Coordinates of C-alpha atoms in Angstrom, one line a residue:
X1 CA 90.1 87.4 112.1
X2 CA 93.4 87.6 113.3
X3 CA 96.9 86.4 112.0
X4 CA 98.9 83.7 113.6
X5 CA 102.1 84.6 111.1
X6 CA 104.7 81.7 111.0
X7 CA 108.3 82.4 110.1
X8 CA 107.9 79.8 107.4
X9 CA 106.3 76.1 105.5
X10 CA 108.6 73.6 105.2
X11 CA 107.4 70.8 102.9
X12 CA 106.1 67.7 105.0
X13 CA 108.5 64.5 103.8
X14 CA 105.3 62.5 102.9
X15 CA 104.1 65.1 100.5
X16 CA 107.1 65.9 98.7
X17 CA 107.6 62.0 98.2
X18 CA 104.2 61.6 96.8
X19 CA 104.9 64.7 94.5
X20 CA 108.2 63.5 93.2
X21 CA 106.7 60.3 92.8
X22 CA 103.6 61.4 90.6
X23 CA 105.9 64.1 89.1
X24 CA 108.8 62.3 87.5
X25 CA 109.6 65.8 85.5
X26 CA 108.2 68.0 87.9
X27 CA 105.3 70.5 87.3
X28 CA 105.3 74.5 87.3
X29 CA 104.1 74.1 91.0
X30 CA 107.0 72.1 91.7
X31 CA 109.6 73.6 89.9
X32 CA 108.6 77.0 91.3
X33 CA 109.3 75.8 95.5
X34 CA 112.7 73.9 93.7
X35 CA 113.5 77.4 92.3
X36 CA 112.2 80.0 94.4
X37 CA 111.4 78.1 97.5
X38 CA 108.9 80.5 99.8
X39 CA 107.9 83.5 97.9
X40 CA 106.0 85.4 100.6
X41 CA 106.1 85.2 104.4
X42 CA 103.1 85.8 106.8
X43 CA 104.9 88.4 108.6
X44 CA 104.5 90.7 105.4
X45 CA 101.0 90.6 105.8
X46 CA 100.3 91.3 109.2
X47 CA 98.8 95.0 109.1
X48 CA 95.9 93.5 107.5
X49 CA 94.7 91.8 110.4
X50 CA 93.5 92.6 113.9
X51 CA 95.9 91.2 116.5
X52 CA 92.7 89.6 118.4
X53 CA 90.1 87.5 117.3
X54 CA 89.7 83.7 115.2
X55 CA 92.9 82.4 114.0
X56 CA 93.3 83.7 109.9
X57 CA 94.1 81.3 106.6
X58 CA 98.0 81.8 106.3
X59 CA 98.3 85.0 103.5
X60 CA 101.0 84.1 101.7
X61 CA 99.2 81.1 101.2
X62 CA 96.7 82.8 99.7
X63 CA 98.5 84.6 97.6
X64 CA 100.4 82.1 96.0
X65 CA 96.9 79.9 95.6
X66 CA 95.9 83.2 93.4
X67 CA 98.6 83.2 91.5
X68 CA 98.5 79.7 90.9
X69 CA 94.7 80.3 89.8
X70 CA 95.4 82.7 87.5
X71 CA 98.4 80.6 85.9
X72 CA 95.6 78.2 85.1
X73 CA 92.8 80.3 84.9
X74 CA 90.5 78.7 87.5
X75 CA 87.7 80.2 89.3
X76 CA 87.8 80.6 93.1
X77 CA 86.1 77.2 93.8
X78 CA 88.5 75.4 91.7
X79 CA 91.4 77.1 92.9
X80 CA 90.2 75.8 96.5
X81 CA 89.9 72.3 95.2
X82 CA 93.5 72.0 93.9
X83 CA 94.2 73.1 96.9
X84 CA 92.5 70.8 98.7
X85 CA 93.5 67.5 96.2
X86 CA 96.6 68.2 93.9
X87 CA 99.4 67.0 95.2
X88 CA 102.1 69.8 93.6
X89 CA 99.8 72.6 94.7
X90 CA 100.5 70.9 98.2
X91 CA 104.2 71.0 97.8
X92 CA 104.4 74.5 97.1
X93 CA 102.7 75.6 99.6
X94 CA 104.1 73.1 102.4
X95 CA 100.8 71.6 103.4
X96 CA 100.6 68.2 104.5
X97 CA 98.6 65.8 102.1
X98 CA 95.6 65.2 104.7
X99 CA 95.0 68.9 105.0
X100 CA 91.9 69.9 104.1
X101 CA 92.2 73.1 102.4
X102 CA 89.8 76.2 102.8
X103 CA 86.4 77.1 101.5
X104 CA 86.4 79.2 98.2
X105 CA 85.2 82.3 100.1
X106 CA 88.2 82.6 101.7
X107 CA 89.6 84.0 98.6
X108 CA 87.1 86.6 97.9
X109 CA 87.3 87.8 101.4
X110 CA 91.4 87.8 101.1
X111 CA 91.2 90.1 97.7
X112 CA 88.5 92.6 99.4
X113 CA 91.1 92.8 102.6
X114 CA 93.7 93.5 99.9
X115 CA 92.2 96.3 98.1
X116 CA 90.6 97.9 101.5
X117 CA 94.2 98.8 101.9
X118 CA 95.8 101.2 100.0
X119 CA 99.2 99.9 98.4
X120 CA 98.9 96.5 99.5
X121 CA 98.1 95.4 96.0
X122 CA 101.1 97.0 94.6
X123 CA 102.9 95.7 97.2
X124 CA 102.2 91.9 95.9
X125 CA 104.4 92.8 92.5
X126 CA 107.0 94.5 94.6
X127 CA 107.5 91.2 97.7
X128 CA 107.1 89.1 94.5
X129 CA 110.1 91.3 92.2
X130 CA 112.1 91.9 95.3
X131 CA 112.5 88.0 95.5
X132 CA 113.2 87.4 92.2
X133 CA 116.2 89.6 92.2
X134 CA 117.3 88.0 95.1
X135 CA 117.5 84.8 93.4
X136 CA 119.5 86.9 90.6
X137 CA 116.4 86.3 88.1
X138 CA 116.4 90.2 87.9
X139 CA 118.4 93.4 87.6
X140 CA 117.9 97.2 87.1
X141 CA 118.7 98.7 83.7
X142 CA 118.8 97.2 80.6
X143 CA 115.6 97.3 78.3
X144 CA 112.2 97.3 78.6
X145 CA 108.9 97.9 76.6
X146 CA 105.2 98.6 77.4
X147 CA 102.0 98.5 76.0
X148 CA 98.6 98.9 77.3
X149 CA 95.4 97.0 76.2
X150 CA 91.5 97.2 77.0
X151 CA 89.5 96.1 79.8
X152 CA 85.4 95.5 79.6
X153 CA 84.2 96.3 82.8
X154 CA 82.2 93.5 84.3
X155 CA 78.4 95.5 83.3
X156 CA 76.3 95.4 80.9
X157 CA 76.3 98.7 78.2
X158 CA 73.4 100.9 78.9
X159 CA 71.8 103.6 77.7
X160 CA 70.7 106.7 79.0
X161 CA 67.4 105.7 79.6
X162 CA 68.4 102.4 81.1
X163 CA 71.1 104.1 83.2
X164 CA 68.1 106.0 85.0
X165 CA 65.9 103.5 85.8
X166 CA 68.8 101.1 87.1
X167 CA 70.1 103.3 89.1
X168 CA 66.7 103.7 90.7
X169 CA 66.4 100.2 90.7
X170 CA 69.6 99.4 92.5
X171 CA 68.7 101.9 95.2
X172 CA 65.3 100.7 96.2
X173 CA 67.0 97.3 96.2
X174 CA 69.6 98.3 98.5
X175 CA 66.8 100.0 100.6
X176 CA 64.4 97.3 100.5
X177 CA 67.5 95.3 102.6
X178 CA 68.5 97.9 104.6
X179 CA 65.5 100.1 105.4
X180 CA 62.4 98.2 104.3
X181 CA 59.9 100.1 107.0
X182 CA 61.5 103.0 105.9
X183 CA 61.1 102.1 102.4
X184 CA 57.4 100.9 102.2
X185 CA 56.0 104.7 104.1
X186 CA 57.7 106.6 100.9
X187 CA 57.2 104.2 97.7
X188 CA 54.4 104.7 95.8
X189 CA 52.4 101.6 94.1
X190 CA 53.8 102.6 90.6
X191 CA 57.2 101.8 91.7
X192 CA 56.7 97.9 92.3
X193 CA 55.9 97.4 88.9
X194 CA 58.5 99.8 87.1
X195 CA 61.7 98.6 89.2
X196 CA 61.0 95.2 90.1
X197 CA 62.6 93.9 86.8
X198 CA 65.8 95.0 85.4
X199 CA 65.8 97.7 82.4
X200 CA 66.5 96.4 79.0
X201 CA 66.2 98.2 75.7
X202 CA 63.5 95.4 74.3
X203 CA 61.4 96.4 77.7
X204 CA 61.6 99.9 76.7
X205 CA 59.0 102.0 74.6
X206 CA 60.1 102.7 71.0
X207 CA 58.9 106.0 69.9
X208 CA 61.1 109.1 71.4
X209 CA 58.6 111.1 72.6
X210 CA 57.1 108.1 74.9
X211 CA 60.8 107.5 75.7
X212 CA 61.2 110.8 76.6
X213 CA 57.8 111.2 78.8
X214 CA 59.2 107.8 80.7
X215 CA 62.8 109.7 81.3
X216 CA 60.7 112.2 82.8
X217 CA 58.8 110.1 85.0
X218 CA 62.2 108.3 86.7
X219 CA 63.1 111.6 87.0
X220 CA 60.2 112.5 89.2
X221 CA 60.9 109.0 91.0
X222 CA 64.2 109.6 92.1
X223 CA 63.7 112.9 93.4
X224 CA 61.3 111.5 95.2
X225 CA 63.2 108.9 96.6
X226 CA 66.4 111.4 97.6
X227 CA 64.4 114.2 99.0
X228 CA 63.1 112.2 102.0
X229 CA 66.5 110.6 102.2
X230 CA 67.9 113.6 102.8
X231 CA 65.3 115.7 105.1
X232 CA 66.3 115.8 107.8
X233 CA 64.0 113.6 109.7
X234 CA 65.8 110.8 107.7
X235 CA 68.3 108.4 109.6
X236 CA 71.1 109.9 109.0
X237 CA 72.8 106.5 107.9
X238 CA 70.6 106.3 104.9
X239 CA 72.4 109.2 103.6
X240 CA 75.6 106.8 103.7
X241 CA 74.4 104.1 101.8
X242 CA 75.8 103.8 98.6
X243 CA 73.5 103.5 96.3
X244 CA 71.8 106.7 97.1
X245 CA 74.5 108.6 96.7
X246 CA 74.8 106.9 93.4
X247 CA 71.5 107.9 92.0
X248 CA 72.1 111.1 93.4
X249 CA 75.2 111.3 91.0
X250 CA 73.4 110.0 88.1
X251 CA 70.7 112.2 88.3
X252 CA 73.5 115.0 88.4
X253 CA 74.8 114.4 85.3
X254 CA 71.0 112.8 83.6
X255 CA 68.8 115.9 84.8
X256 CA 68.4 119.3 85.0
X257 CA 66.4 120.7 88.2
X258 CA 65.5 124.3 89.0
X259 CA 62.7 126.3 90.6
X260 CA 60.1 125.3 87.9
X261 CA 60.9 121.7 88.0
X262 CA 63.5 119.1 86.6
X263 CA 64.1 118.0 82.6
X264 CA 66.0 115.3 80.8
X265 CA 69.5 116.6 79.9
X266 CA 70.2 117.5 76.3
X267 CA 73.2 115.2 75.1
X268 CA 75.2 118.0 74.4
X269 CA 74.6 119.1 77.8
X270 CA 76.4 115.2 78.8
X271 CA 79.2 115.7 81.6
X272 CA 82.7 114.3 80.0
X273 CA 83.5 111.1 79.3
X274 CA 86.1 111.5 82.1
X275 CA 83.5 111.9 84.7
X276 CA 80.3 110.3 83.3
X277 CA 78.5 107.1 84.7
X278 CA 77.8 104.6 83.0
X279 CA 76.1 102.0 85.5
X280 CA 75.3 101.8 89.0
X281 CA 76.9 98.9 89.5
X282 CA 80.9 99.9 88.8
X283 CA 80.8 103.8 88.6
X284 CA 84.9 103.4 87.9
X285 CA 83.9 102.4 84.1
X286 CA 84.5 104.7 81.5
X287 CA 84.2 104.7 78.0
X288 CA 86.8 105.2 75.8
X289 CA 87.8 104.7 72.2
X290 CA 90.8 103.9 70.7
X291 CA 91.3 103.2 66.9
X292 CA 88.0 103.2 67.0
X293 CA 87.1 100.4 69.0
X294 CA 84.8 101.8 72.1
X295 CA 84.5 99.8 75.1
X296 CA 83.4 100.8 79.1
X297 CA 85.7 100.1 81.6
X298 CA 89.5 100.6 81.8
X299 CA 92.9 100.4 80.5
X300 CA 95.3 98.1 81.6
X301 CA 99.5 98.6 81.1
X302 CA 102.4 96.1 81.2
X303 CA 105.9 96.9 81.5
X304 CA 108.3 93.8 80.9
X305 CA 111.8 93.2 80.2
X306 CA 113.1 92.4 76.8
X307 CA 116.6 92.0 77.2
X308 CA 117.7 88.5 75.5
X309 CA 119.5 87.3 78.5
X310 CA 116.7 87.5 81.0
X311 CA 113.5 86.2 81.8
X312 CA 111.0 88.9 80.2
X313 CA 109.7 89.5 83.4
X314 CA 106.7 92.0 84.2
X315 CA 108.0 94.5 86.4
X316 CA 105.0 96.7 86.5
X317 CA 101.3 97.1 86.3
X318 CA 98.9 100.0 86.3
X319 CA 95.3 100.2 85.5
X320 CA 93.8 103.5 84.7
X321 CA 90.0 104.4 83.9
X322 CA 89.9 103.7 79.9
X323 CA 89.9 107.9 79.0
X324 CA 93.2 108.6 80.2
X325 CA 95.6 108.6 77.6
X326 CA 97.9 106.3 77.7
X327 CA 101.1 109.8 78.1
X328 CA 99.8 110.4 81.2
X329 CA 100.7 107.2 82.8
X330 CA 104.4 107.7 81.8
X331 CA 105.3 110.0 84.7
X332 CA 103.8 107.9 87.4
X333 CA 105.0 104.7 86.2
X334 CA 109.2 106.0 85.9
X335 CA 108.3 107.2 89.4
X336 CA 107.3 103.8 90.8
X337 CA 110.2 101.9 88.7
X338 CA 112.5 104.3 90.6
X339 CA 111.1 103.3 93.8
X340 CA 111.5 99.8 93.6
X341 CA 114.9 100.5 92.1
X342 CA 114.1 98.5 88.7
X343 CA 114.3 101.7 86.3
X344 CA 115.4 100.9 83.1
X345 CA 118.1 102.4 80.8
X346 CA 115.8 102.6 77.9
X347 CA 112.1 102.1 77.8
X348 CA 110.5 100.8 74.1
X349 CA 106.7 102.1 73.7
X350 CA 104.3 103.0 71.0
X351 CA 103.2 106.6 69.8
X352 CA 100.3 107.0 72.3
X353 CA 103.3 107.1 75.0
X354 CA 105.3 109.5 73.2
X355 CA 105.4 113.2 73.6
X356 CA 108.8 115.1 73.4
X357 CA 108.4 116.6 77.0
X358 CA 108.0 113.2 78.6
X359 CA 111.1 112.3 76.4
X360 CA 112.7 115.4 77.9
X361 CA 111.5 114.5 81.6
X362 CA 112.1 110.8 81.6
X363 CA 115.9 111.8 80.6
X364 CA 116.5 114.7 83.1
X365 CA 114.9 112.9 86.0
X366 CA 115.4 109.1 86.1
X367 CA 117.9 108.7 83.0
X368 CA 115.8 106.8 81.0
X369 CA 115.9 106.8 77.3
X370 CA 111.7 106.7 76.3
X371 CA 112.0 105.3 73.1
X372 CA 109.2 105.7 70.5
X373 CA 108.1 107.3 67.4
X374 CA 107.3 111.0 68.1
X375 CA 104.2 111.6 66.2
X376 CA 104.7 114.6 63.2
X377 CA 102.7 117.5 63.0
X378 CA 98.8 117.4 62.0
X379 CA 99.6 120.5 59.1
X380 CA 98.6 119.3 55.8
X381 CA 102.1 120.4 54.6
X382 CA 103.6 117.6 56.4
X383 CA 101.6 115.3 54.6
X384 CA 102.0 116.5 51.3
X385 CA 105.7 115.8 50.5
X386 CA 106.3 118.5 48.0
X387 CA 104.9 121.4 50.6
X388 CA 106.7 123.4 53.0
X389 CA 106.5 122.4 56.3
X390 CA 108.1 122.9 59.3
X391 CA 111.3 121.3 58.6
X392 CA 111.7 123.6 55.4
X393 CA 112.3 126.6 57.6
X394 CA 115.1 128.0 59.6
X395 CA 114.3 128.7 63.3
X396 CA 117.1 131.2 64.4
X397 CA 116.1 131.2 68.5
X398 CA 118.9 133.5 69.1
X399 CA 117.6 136.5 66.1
X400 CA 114.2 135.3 67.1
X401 CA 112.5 134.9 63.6
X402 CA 112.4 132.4 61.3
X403 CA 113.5 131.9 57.4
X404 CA 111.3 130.7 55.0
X405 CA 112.5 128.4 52.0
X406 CA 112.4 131.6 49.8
X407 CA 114.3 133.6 52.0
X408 CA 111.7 135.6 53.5
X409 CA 112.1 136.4 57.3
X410 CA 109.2 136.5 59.9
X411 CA 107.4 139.8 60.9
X412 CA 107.1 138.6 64.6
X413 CA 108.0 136.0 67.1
X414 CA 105.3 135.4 69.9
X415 CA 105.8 133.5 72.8
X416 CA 102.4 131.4 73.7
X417 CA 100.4 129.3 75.7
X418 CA 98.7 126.2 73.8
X419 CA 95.2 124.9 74.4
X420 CA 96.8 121.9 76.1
X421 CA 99.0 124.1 78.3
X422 CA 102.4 123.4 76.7
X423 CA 104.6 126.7 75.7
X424 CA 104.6 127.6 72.3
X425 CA 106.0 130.4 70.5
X426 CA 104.1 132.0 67.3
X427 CA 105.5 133.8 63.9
X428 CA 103.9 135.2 61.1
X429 CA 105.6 136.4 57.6
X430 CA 104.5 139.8 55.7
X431 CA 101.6 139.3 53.2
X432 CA 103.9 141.5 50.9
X433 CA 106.3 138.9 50.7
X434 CA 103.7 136.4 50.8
X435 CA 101.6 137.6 48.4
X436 CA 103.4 137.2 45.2
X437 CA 105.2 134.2 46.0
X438 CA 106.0 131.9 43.2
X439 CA 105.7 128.9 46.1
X440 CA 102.6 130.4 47.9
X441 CA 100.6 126.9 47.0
X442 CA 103.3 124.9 48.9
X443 CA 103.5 126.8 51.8
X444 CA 99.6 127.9 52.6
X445 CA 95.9 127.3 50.9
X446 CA 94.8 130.9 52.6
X447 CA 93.9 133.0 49.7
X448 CA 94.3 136.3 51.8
X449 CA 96.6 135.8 54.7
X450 CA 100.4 135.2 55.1
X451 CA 102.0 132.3 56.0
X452 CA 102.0 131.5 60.2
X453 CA 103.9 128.8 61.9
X454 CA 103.7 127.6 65.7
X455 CA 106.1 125.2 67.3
X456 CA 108.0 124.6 70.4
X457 CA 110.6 126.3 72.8
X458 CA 114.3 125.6 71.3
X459 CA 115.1 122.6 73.8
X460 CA 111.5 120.6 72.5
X461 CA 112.0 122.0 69.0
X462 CA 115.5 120.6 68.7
X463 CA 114.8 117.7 70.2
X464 CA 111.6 116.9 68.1
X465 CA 113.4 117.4 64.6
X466 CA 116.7 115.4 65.8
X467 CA 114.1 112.3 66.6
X468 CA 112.1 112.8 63.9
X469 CA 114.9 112.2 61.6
X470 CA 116.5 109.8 63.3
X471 CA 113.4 107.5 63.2
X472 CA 113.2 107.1 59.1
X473 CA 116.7 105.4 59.1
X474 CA 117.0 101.7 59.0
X475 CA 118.9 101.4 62.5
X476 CA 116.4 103.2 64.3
X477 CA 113.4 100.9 63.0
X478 CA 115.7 98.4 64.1
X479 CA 116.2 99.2 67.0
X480 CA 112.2 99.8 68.0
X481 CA 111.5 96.4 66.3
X482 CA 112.8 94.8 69.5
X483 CA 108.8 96.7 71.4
X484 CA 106.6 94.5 69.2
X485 CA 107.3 91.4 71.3
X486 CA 104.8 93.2 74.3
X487 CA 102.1 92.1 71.6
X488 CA 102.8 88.7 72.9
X489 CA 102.5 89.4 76.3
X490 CA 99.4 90.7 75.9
X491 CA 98.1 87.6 73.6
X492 CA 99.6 85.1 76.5
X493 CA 97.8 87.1 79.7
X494 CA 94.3 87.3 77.1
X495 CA 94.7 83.3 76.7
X496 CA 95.7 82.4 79.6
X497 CA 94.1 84.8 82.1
X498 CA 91.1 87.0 79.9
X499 CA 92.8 90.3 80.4
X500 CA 90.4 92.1 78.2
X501 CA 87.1 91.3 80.8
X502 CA 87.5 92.5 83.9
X503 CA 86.2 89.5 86.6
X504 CA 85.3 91.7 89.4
X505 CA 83.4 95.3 89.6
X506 CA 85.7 98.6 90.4
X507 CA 89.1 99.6 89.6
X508 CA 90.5 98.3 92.7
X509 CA 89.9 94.7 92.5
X510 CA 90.5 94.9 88.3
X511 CA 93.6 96.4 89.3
X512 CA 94.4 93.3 91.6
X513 CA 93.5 91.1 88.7
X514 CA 96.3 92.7 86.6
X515 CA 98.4 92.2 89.3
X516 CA 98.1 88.3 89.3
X517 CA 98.5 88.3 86.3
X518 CA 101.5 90.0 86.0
X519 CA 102.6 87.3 88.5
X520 CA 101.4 84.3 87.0
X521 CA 102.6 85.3 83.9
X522 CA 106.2 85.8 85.7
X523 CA 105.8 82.2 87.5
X524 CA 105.1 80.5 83.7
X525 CA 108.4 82.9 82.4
X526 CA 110.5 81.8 84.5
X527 CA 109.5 78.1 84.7
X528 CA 110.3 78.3 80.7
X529 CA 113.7 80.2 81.3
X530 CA 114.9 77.8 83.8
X531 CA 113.9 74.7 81.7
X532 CA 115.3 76.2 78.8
X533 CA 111.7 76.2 77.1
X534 CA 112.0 78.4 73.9
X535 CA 109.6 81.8 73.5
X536 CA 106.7 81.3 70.9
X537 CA 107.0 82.5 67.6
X538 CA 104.7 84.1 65.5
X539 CA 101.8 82.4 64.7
X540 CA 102.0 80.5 61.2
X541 CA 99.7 79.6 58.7
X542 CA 99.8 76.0 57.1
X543 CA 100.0 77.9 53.8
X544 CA 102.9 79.6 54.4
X545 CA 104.4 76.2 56.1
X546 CA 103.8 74.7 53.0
X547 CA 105.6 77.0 51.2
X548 CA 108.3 76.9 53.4
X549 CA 108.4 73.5 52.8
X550 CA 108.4 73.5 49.3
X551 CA 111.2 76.4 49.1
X552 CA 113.6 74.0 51.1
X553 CA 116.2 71.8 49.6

């Protein structure tokens, strides 16, 4: 298809009469063309299409239609419905009222173009953010907080066993399309009545050693599917199929093949989670736990503003597989704020965002004040309130050595490399001045050794005790209370769009998914802001409204 762009939709006179007419107070449809008038212009969108061919469905079209579907949470067919029979959905996108509107398809096909593009996704939040600042619903600086929440991916949790004979199943399915001659010289009888029903765990056998004998027999069957596949007497296309090159990777990380044959893999002999499949049909998923809630598929994060005076708009959006801490999004995400010029003066997370160099970084290179709890040390001494930990000691960076409570003075001061790669630097007291101690039990539950500390360079270090202290004082807690209203975004976009269950397979399109809703929550925002529709409280139980009741006068 090609595009046609046009420099703009101006509502047809008969459609916004019926739509005022069977609007009296408008609707967020209506409200949103009154307020914003066209959000996105074809022109924006034209390196997605060939500049030849059958005339395309107008993109920013589209893209408002999704947005609107994911402000009401409607499936692709419905969305195309509304489009084709509500009125309001008309007048926002300038169609005249005997238009018929597009099949649903047209959708799908539109988010497959989208994320067949690299950046084009992102680019939706950005068009969409650039235009709200030009309407002055939007500035740089100020506040704003972030949280991240899970995402099923759209598979069903398999195990190992499972995994094996799916992923065999999903190639000879993909092979029985695309190569059935092929197909039929190399399969052997046994393989019709194994794979031609999907693996369950009630299907399976029960004991572990027939479990295991099956695991070796898949085994045998894939490697007897990929070694034809790739001899070279194979079309060499079949070798760029994916599903083979999916079993291929499963049977990586499931088997173990040498000169004398192939085994089933230990589990301690299990790739990372980082890395490890999980299905055949989305090998993004991961699984990852978090307070220990495990789930496959990914993470999603929401940035907003909190400032009083503006809409709480979400400003960004990044979905990362569900093992990446959520730290290692910080860097990436002050980068893109900075390119869309929308960086904020301080920036309100949780913990599992806070490490003092990101603290460190985020204030040398973009300004920003990253403003979270910085979690204590994991010594038992900092637990214990009446042992010495680190705070106990003097750290003299100049003398290099350290001081402990007592007044004992370190033997050495070491200069290291942590198991995580961060600089650290390393002192140890004398065991004749530990020894006979009067505090020994406070300070270390080694019988034999002396006393050791490890802790950061002098920038980190300072940094680290000046936060820590300053986050037990009232204003501080203050201050951070201000983050916990991200919990509500998160509750709205689960309610209103099912944020935690991803609706399409890969991290691309879930990724896209995010996105609109990151807009559609944005579209409901500002609707409330300009209609002067109060934010939500907490939720309220009727006992506690009783009591309310019954304490007033």
């Amino acid at each position: 298809m090609s595009l046609w762009p046009r420099p703009g939709y101006e509502v047809p006179a008969l459609t916004e009469r019926v739509a005022r007419a069977a609007f009296p107070r408008g609707s967020l449809a209506i409200r949103m063309r009154d307020a914003l008038g066209e959000v996105f212009v074809d022109e924006e969108f034209a390196e997605l299409f060939a500049v030849r061919g059958h005339p395309s469905t107008s993109p920013a079209r589209l893209v408002m239609v999704s947005v609107l579907q994911f402000a009401e949470g409607l499936t692709d067919r419905q969305a195309a419905e509304a489009v084709r029979g509500r009125v309001d959905w008309k007048f926002l996108l300038g169609l005249p009222l005997e238009d018929p509107g597009f099949d649903a398809s047209v959708l799908s096909e539109f988010r497959t173009r989208l994320t067949n593009e690299e950046g084009q996704v992102d680019r939706l939040l950005t068009l969409f953010l650039r235009h709200l600042r030009e309407h002055r619903l939007l500035e740089r600086g100020g506040r704003q907080r972030t949280d991240a929440t899970h995402v099923h991916a759209a598979i069903r949790m398999l195990n190992r066993l499972e995994l094996a004979m799916e992923s065999m199943r999903a190639a000879l399915e993909t092979l029985a399309v695309a190569a059935p001659v092929w197909l039929v010289g190399h399969a052997p009888a046994v393989w019709w009545d194994r794979y031609a029903q999907r693996a369950d765990d009630f299907r399976l056998p029960q004991s572990v050693t027939t479990c295991t004998e099956l695991a070796a027999a898949v085994g045998a069957d894939g490697y007897r599917l990929l070694d034809p596949v790739d001899h070279r007497g194979a079309p060499a296309w079949l070798r760029e199929l994916p599903a083979p090159e999916i079993l291929r990777q499963v049977w990586v990380q499931q088997y173990y093949r040498d000169q004398s044959g192939h085994r089933w893999r230990d589990k301690n002999d299990m790739p990372p989670s980082a890395t490890e499949i999980g299905s055949p049909y989305d090998i993004d998923a991961r699984y990852g736990i978090k307070r220990g809630m495990g789930w496959r598929g990914f993470k999603g994060h929401f940035t907003e503003v909190c400032e009083p005076d503006r809409p709480h708009v979400i400003v960004h959006v990044a979905t990362a597989t569900a093992t990446l801490s959520d730290v290692e999004t910080v860097t990436a995400r002050h980068a893109d704020l900075a390119a869309a010029d929308l960086l904020p003066d301080q920036e309100l997370v949780d913990a599992a965002y806070v490490s003092i160099d990101h603290i460190l970084d985020a204030a040398a290179v973009h300004g920003v004040d990253l403003f979270g709890p910085v979690p204590a040390g994991h010594q038992w001494q900092t637990r214990d309130p009446d042992a010495y930990d680190l705070t106990r000691f003097s750290v003299d960076f100049d003398a290099r050595h350290v001081i402990c409570p007592t007044g004992a003075v370190s033997r050495n001061w070491r200069e290291s490399i942590s198991a995580d790669g961060l600089p650290t630097i390393q002192v140890t007291f004398r065991l004749p001045d530990c020894t006979p101690c009067p505090q020994r039990a406070r300070c270390t539950r080694s019988a034999v050794n002396a006393r050791s500390l490890t802790f950061r360079p002098r920038p980190q270090f300072e940094a680290q005790q000046r936060l820590r202290a300053e986050q037990v004082t009232d204003a501080w807690r203050e201050q951070y209370a201000l983050r916990s209203g991200i919990e509500g975004t998160m509750s709205q976009a689960s309610r209103r769009c099912d944020i935690h269950h991803a609706r399409y397979k890969g991290i691309a399109k879930t990724h896209l998914q995010y996105v609109l809703t990151a807009m559609a929550l944005n579209l409901v925002r500002i609707d409330a802001w300009l209609t002067d529709t109060p934010l939500g409280g907490s939720w309220t139980s009727r006992l506690d409204t009783l009591r309310l009741s019954l304490a007033a006068p």
